Coordinates of C-alpha atoms in Angstrom, one line a residue:
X23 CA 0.0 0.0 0.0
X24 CA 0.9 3.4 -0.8
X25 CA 2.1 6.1 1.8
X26 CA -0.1 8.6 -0.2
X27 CA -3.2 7.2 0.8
X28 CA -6.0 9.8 -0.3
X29 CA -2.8 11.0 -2.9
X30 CA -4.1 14.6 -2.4
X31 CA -0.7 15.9 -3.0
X32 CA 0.9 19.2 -4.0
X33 CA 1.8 19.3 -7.7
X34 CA 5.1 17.8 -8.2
X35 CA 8.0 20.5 -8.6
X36 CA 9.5 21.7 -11.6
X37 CA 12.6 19.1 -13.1
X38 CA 16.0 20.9 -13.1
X39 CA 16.4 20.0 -16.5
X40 CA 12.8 20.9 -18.2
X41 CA 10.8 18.9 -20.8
X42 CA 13.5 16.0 -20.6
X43 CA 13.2 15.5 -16.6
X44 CA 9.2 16.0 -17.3
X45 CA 9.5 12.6 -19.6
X46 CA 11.7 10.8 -17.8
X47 CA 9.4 11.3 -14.2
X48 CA 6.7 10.3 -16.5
X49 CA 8.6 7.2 -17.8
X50 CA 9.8 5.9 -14.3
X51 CA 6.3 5.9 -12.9
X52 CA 6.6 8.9 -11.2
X53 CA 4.0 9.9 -8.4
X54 CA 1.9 7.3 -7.6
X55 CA 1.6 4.2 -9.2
X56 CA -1.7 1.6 -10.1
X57 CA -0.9 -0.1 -6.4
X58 CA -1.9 2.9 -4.4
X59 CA -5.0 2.0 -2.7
X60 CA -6.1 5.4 -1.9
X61 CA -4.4 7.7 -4.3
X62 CA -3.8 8.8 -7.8
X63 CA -2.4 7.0 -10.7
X64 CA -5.3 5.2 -12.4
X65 CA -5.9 7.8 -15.1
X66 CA -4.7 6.8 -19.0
X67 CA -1.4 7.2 -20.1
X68 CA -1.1 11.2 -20.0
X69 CA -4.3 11.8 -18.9
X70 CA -4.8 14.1 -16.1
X71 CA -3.9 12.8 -12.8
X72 CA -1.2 10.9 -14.0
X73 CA 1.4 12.9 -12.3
X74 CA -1.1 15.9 -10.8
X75 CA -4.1 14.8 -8.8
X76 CA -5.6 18.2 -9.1
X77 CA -5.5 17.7 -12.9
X78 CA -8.5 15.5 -12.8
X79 CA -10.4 17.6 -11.2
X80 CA -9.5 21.1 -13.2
X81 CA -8.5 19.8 -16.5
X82 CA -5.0 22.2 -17.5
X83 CA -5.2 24.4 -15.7
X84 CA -5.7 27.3 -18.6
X85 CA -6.2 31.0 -17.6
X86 CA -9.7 30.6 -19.2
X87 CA -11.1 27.4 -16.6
X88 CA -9.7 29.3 -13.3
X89 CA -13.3 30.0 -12.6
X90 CA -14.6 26.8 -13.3
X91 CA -11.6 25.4 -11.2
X92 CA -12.5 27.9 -8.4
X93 CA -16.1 26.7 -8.4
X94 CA -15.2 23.1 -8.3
X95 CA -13.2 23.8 -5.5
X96 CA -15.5 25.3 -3.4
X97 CA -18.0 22.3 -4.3
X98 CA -15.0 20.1 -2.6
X99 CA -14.6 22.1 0.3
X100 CA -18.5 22.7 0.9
X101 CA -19.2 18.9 -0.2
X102 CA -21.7 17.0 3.6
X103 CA -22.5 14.2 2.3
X104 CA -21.4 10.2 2.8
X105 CA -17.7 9.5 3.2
X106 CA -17.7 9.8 -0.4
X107 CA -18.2 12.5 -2.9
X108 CA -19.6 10.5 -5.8
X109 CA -20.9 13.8 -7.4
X110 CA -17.2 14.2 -8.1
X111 CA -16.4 10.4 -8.9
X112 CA -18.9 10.0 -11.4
X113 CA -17.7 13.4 -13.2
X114 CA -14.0 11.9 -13.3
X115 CA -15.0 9.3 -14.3
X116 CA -16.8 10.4 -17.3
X117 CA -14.2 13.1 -18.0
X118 CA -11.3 10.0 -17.5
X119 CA -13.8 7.8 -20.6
X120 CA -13.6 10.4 -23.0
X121 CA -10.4 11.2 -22.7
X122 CA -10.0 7.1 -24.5
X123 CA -7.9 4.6 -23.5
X124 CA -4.0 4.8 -23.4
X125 CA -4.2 3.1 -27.1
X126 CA -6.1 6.4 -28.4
X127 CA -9.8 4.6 -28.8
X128 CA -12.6 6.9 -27.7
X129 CA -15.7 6.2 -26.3
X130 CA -18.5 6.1 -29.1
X131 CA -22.2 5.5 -29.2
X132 CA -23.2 2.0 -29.9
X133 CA -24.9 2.0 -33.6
X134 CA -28.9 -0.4 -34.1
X135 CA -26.1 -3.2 -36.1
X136 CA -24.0 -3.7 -32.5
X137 CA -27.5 -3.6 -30.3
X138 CA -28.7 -6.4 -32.3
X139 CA -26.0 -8.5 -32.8
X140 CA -25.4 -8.2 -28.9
X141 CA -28.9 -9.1 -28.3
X142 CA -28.6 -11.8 -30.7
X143 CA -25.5 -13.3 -29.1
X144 CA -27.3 -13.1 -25.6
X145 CA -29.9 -15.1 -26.9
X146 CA -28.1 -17.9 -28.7
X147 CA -26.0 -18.1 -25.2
X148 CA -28.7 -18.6 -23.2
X149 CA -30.4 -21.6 -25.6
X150 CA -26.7 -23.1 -25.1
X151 CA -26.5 -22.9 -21.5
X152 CA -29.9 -24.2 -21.0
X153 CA -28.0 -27.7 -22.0
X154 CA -25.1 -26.8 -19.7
X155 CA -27.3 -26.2 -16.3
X156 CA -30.4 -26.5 -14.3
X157 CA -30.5 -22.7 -13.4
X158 CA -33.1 -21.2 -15.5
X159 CA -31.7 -17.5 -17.9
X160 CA -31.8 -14.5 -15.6
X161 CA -31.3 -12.2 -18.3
X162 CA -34.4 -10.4 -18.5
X163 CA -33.3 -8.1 -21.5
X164 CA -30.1 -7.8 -23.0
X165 CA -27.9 -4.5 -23.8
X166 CA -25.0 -2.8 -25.5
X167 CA -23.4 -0.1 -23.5
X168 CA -20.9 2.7 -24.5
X169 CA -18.3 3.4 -21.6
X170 CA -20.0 6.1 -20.2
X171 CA -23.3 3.8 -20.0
X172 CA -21.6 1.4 -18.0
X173 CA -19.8 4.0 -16.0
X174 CA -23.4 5.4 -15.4
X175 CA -25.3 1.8 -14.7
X176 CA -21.9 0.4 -12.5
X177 CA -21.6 3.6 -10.0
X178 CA -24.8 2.1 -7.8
X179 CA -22.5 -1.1 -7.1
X180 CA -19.7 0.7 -7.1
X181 CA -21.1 2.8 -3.9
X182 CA -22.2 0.0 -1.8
X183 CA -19.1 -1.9 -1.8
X184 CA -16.8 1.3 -1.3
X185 CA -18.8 3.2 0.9
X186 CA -18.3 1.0 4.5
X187 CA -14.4 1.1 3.3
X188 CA -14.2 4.6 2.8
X189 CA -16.6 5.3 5.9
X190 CA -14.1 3.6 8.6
X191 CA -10.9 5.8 7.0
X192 CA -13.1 9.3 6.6
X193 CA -14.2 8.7 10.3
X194 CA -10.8 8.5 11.5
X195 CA -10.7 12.3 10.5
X196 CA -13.1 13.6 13.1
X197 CA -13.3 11.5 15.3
X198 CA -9.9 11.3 17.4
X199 CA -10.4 14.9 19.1
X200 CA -11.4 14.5 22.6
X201 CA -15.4 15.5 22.6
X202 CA -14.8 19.6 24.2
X203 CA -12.0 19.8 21.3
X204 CA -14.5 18.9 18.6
X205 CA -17.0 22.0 19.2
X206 CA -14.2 24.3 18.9
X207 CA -12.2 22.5 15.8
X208 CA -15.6 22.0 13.9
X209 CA -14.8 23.7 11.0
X210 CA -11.9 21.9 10.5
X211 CA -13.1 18.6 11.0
X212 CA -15.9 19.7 8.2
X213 CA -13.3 20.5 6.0
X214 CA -11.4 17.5 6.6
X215 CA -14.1 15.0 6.0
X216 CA -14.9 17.4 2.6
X217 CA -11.2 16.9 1.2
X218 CA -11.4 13.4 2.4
X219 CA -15.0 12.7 0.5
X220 CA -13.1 14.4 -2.5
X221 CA -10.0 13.0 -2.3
X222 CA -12.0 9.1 -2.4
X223 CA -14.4 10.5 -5.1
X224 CA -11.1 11.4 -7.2
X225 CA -9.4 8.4 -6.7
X226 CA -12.8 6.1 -7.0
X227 CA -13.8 8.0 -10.5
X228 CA -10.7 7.4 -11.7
X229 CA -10.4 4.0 -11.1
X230 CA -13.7 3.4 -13.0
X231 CA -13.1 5.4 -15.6
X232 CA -10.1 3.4 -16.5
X233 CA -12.2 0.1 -16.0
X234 CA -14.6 1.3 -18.5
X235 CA -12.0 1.4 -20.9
X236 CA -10.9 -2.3 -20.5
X237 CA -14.4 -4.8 -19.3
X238 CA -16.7 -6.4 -21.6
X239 CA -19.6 -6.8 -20.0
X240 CA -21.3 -5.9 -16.5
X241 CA -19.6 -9.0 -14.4
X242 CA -16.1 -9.1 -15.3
X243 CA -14.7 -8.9 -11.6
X244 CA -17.4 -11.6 -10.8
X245 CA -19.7 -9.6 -8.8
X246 CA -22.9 -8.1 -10.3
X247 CA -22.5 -4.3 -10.8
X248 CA -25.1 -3.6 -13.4
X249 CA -29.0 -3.8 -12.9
X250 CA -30.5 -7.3 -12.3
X251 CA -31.6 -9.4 -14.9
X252 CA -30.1 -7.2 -17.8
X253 CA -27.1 -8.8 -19.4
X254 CA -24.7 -6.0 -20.9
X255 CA -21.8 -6.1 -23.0
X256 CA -19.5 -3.4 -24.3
X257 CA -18.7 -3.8 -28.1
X258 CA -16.1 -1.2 -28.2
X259 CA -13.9 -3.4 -25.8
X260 CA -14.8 -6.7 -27.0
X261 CA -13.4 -5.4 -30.6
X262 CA -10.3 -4.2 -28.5
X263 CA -9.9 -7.9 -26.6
X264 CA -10.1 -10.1 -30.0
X265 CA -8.2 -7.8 -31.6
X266 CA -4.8 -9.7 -31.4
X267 CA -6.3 -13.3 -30.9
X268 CA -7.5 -14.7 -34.5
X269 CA -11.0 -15.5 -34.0
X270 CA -13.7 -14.2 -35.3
X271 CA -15.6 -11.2 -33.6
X272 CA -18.9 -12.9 -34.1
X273 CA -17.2 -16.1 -32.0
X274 CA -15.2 -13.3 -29.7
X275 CA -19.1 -11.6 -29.3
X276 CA -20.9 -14.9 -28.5
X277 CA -18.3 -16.7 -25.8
X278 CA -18.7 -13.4 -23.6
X279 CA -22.0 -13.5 -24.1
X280 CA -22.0 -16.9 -22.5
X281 CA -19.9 -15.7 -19.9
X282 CA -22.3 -12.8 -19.4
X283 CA -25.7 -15.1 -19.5
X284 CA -24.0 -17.5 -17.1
X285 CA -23.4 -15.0 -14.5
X286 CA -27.0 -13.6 -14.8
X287 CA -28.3 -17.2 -14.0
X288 CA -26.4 -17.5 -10.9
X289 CA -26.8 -14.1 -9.4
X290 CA -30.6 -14.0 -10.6
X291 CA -31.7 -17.2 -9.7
X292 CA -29.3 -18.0 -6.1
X293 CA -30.8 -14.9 -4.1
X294 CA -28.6 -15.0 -0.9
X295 CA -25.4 -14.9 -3.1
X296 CA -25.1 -10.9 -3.7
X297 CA -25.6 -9.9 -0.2
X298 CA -22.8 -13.1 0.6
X299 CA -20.1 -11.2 -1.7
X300 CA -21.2 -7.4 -0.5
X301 CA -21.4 -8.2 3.2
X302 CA -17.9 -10.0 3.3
X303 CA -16.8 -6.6 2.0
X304 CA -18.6 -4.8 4.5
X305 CA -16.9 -7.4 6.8
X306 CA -13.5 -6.1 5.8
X307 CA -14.0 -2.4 6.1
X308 CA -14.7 -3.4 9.8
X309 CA -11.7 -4.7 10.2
X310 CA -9.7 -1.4 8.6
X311 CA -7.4 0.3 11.6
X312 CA -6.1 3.6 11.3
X313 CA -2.8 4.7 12.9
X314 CA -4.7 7.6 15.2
X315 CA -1.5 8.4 17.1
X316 CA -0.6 10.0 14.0
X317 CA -3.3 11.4 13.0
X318 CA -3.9 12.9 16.8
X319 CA 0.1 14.1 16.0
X320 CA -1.0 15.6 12.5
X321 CA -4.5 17.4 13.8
X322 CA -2.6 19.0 17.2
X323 CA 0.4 20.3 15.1
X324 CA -2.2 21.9 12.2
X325 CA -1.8 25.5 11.5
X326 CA -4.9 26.4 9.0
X327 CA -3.2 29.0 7.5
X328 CA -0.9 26.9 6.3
X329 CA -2.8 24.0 5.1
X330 CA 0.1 22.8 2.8
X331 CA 0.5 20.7 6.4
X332 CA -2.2 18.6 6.2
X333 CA -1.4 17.9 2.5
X334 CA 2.0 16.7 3.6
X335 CA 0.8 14.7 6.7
X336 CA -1.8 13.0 4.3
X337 CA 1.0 11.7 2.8
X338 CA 2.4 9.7 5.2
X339 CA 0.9 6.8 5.9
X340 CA -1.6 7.3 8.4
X341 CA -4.6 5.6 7.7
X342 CA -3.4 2.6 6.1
X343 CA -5.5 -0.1 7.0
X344 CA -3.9 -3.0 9.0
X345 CA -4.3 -6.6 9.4
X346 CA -6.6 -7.8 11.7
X347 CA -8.2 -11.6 11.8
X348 CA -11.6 -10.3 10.9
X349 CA -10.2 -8.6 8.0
X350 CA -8.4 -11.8 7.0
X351 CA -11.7 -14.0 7.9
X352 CA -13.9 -11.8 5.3
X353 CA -11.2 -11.7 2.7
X354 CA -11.0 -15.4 2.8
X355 CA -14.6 -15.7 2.8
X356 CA -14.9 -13.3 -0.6
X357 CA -11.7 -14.7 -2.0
X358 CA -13.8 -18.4 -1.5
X359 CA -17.1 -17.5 -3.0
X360 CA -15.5 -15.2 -5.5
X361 CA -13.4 -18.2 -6.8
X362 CA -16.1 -20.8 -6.6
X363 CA -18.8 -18.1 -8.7
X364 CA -16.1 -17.9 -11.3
X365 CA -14.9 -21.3 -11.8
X366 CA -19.1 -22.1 -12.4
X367 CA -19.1 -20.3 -14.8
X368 CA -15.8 -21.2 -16.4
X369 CA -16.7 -24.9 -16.6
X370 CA -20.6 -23.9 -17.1
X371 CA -19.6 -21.7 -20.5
X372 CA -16.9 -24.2 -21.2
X373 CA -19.8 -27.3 -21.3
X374 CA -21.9 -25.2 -23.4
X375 CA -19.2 -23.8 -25.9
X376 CA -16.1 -26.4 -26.4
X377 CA -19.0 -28.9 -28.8
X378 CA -20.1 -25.7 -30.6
X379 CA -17.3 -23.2 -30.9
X380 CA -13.9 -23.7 -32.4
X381 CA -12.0 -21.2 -30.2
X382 CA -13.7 -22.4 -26.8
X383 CA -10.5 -24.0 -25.5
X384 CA -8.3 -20.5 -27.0
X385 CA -11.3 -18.2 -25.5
X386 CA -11.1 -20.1 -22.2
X387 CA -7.2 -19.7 -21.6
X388 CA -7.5 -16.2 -22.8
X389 CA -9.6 -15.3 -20.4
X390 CA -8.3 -17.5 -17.6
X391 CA -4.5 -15.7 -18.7
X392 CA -6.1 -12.4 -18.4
X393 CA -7.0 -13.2 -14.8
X394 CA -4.3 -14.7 -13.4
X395 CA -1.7 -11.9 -14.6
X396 CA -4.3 -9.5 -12.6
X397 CA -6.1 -8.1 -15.0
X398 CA -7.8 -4.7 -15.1
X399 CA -10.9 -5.6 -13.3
X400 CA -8.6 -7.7 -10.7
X401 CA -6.5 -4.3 -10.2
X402 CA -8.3 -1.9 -9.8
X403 CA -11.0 -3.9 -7.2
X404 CA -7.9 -4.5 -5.4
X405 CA -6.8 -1.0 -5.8
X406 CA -10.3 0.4 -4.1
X407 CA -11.0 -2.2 -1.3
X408 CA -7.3 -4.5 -1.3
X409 CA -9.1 -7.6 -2.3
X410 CA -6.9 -9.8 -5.1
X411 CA -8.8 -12.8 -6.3
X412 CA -5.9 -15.3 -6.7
X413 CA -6.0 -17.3 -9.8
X414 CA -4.6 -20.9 -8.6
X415 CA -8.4 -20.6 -6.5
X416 CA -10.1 -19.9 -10.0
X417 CA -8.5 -23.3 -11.7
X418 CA -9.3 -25.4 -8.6
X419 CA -12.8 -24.1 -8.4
X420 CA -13.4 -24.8 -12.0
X421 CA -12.0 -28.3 -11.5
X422 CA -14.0 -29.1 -8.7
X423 CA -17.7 -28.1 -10.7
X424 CA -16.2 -30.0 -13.4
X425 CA -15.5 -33.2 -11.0
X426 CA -19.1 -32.7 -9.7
X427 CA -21.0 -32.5 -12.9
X428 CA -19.6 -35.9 -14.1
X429 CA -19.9 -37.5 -10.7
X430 CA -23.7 -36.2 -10.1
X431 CA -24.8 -34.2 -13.1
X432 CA -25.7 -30.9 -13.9
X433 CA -28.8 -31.0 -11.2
X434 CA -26.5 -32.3 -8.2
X435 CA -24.3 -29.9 -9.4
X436 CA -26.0 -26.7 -9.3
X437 CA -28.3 -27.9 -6.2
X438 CA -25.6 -27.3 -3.9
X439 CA -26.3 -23.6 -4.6
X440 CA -29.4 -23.6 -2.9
X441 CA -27.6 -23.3 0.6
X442 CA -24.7 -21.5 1.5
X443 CA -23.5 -24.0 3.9
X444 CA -23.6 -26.6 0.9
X445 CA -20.8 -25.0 -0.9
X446 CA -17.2 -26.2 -1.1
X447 CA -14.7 -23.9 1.5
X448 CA -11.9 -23.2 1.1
X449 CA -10.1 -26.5 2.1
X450 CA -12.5 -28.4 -0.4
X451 CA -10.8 -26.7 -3.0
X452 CA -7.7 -28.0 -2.4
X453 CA -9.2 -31.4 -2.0
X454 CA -12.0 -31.5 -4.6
X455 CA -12.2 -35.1 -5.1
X456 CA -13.0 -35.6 -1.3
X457 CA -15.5 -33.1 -1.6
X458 CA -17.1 -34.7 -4.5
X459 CA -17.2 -37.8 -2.9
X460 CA -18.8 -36.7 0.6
X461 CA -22.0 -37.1 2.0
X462 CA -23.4 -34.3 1.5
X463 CA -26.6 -33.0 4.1
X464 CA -29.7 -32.9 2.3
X465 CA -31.5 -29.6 3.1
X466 CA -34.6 -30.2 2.2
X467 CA -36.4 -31.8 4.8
X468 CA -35.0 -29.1 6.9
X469 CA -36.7 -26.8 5.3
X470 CA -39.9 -29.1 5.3
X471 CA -39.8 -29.0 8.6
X472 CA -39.6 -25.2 9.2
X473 CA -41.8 -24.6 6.7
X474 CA -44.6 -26.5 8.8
X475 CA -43.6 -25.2 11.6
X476 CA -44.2 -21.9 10.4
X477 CA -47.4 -22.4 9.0
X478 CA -49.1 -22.9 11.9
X479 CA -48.6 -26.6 13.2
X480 CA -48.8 -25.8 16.7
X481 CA -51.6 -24.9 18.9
X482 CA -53.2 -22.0 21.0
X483 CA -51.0 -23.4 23.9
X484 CA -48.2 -23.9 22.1
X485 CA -48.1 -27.6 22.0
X486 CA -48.1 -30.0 19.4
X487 CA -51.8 -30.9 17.9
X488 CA -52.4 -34.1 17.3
X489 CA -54.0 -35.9 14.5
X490 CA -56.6 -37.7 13.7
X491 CA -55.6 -41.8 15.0
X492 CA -52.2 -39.8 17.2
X493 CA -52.1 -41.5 20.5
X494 CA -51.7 -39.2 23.4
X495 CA -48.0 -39.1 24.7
X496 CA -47.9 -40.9 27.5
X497 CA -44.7 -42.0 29.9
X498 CA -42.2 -44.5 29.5
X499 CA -43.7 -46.8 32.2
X500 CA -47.3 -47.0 30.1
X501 CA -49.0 -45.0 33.5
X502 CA -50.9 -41.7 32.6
X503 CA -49.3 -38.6 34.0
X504 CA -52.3 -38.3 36.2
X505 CA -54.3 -35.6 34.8
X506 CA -56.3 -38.3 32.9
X507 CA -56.7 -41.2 31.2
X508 CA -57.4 -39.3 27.6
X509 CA -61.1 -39.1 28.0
X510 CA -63.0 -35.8 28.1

C-alpha cells in the first residue's frame, strides 16, 4: 500500500532540467503508481492525474477554466455528504472515458447493427446454456453499452461496496479529538471530512473510468455491478480484446456472451449470493485500523493558514488499513465464494461452448490468462478495497464443478447452490475429489420442517396438535401422567 493514501498531494515540482526530466518522471512511474490503494495514478497514459491529482479535477489548468476550477473547488470544500463524494467520482469518471484509453480509442455510441448483434449473441447463449445447467436464464433483457453507460449503470455497485471502506478511514478524520476539542475545531473537521470525501471521489472515478476502458460486459470482476436481470456487453472493448487473438468477432461476441448469461443465472436465480459477496466486504472495512496516534500528531500540530501541512501529513501513511483476523476471515470468505462463482461459470460456458465453438479452448485460456496476470478488473478492485482474487483458487474451483457434474450431473451440481453451507470452502478446494465424494446433508427436509412449523402446526398453547388416530403421549412406564386417562 501506498504512503499517499488519499494521494491529495501538491503538484510535483519543476525538473532541473525541463521537458526532458518531465519525460523521464513520467517514464519511471513517477507519483503514484496503479498499487496505491487510496491515491492517484489510475488515469490513461497522459491523462490528467497521471502525475497531478488536481488535474483530474481542473482539467490544464488554462487562464480561461480558473473560474470553473474555483467553483469546483469550493463544491469540494463545501461537499456534507457520505464519506464519499460521488458527485465528483462519477464526473472523473466520465471526463477519465472520453479522454480514450491509453491506445487512443474513444468512447463512441453504440450504432442499431452492435445492439442487435449483442442481443442476438445473448440469446443464442442462453439456448446453449440451458444444456449446460439447471438454473433457468436471468437475463431479462439484453444491452449494449458505450463506456460512459456502464460508468453510469456500474456507480450504484460501485457505492455500496466502497462506501463501509471509505466510511471507517473518513471517520478516523473527526473522530480522534477529545469531545470539548470537537465544538471548537468543527470547522476543520468539516473540512477534513470534505477533502477526504473528494479525495476518495477522485481516486474512485478514476479507477472506473479506467475500467470502463478495459471490461466487456457488466460482471467481469465476478460480482454483479449492473441492474438485475439485464445482461450487458460493451462492443467497443470486445473489438479491443479479440483484436490480437485470431478468432472471429462474431465467436469473440458470442463466448462473452456466455460468460455474461451464465453470470446472470447464478446471481438472478441463487438470491442470498449478492448480499454473501457485498457483506464480506462490509466485513473487511470493519476490520480497517487507522494509525490515530498519527493522526492525533497531524491534527494538534495543524496550522490552518498553512494547510500545505495537512497535505504533507496526508502523505504519510496514516490511515493505512492493518491486518486484523476479521479482516483476514472476510477476505478469505470473498476470496472463497468469488473463486467458486467464477470457476461455475468457467466450466458452465466451457460445457456449453467447447462442442459448438472452435476457439472455446483458445477463449477459455484467454480469459483464464487475463486473470491470473491480474487483470484490469482484478487491479483496480484491489486498488479500491485491497481484495486480489488469486487465480490458482479460480483453476481449482473450476475443477471441482467440473469433478461434480460428471460425478452427479448438472442438477447435483447446481443444487448445492441452494444453501450456503452446501458450498465447497476453502479446504475443499484443495481437495475436490474428497468433496465430491462426501456425504453431502440434504436440506430439504429441513426446510420441510420449518416450513410446517411456520405455517401454523402448533396450537393456542403452544403444543403440538395431534392428529386424527395420534395416540396421546404418554410416559415410558405406560401409567398416565395423572391428569387423565385421555377421555374428556
Amino acid at each position: 500500500m501506498s504512503d499517499t493514501p488519499f494521494g491529495f498531494g501538491l503538484p510535483p515540482e519543476e525538473p532541473d532540467d525541463g521537458d526532458e526530466g518531465k519525460k523521464k518522471d513520467q517514464e519511471s512511474g513517477g507519483g503514484q503508481g496503479p498499487g496505491n490503494p487510496f491515491g492517484f495514478g489510475l488515469t490513461g497514459a497522459g491523462g490528467p492525474g497521471a502525475d497531478n491529482p488536481l488535474a483530474a479535477m481542473f482539467g490544464s489548468l488554462n487562464p480561461t477554466d480558473l473560474g470553473a476550477a474555483f467553483q469546483q473547488l469550493g463544491q469540494m470544500l463545501s461537499y456534507e455528504g457520505g464519506p464519499v463524494n460521488w458527485d465528483m467520482a462519477k464526473q472523473i469518471a466520465r471526463q477519465t472515458v472520453s479522454q480514450g484509453t491509453a491506445d487512443g480509442v474513444k468512447d463512441a455510441s453504440v450504432g442499431p447493427a452492435e445492439r442487435t448483434a449483442v442481443q442476438e449473441a445473448v440469446r443464442l447463449a442462453d439456448l446453449w446454456l440451458d444444456d449446460a445447467t439447471s438454473l433457468p436464464s436471468g437475463a431479462n433483457t439484453a444491452v449494449a453499452w458505450s463506456r460512459a453507460e456502464w460508468v453510469e449503470a456500474t456507480l450504484p455497485a460501485w457505492k455500496e461496496l466502497v462506501d463501509p471502506v471509505a466510511e471507517r478511514v473518513g471517520g478516523a478524520m473527526g473522530d480522534i479529538l477529545p469531545e470539548e476539542m470537537q465544538v471548537m475545531a468543527g470547522p476543520l473537521i468539516g473540512m477534513m471530512r470534505s477533502m477526504g470525501g473528494a479525495m476518495f471521489g477522485t481516486q474512485i472515478g478514476q479507477a472506473v473510468g479506467v475500467l470502463a476502458g478495459e471490461v466487456v460486459g457488466s460482471t467481469d470482476i465476478g460480482l454483479p455491478l449492473g441492474p438485475t436481470g439485464k445482461a450487458a456487453l460493451l462492443p467497443l472493448n470486445i473489438e479491443a480484446f479479440g483484436k490480437d487473438l485470431g478468432v472471429p468477432k462474431d465467436e469473440v461476441r458470442l463466448y462473452l456472451a456466455l460468460r455474461e448469461a451464465a453470470h446472470q443465472r447464478l446471481f438472478v436465480h441463487v438470491p442470498w449470493l449478492r448480499a454473501h459477496l457485498f457483506g464480506a466486504v462490509e466485513g473487511y472495512a470493519r476490520g480497517i485500523k487507522v494509525d490515530t496516534a498519527k493522526l492525533e500528531d497531524v491534527v494538534g500540530q495543524f496550522d490552518p493558514q498553512n494547510p500545505e501541512e495537512l497535505q504533507q501529513a496526508l502523505q504519510q501513511g496514516m490511515f493505512q488499513p492493518e491486518d486484523t483476523p476479521q479482516q483476514k476471515a472476510a477476505l478469505a470468505r470473498l476470496e472463497t465464494a468469488l473463486a467458486l462463482v467464477e470457476g461455475w461459470v468457467d466450466a458452465v460456458v466451457h460445457a456449453a461452448a467447447k462442442p459448438r465453438l472452435s476457439s472455446a479452448d483458445a477463449l477459455r485460456e484467454t480469459l483464464r490468462r487475463r486473470r491470473a496476470t491480474g487483470g484490469p478488473a482484478e487491479q483496480t478492485f484491489a486498488t479500491l478495497i485491497g481484495l486480489e482474487l488469486r487465480p490458482r483458487r479460480l483453476r481449482d474451483a473450476s475443477r471441482l464443478w467440473a469433478s461434480l457434474t460428471d460425478a452427479r450431473g448438472v442438477d447435483g451440481r447446481d443444487a448445492l447452490w441452494s444453501h450456503p453451507d452446501m458450498l465447497p470452502t476453502a479446504s475443499d478446494l484443495d481437495d475436490p475429489d474428497g468433496f465430491v465424494h462426501r456425504e453431502q446433508i440434504d436440506f430439504s427436509e429441513l426446510d420441510k420442517m420449518l416450513g410446517e412449523a411456520a405455517s401454523g402446526s402448533t396450537g393456542s398453547s403452544g403444543a403440538p396438535d395431534l392428529k386424527k388416530g395420534d395416540a396421546e403421549p404418554d410416559d415410558s412406564d405406560g401409567e398416565s401422567d395423572g391428569k387423565g386417562d385421555g377421555t374428556a
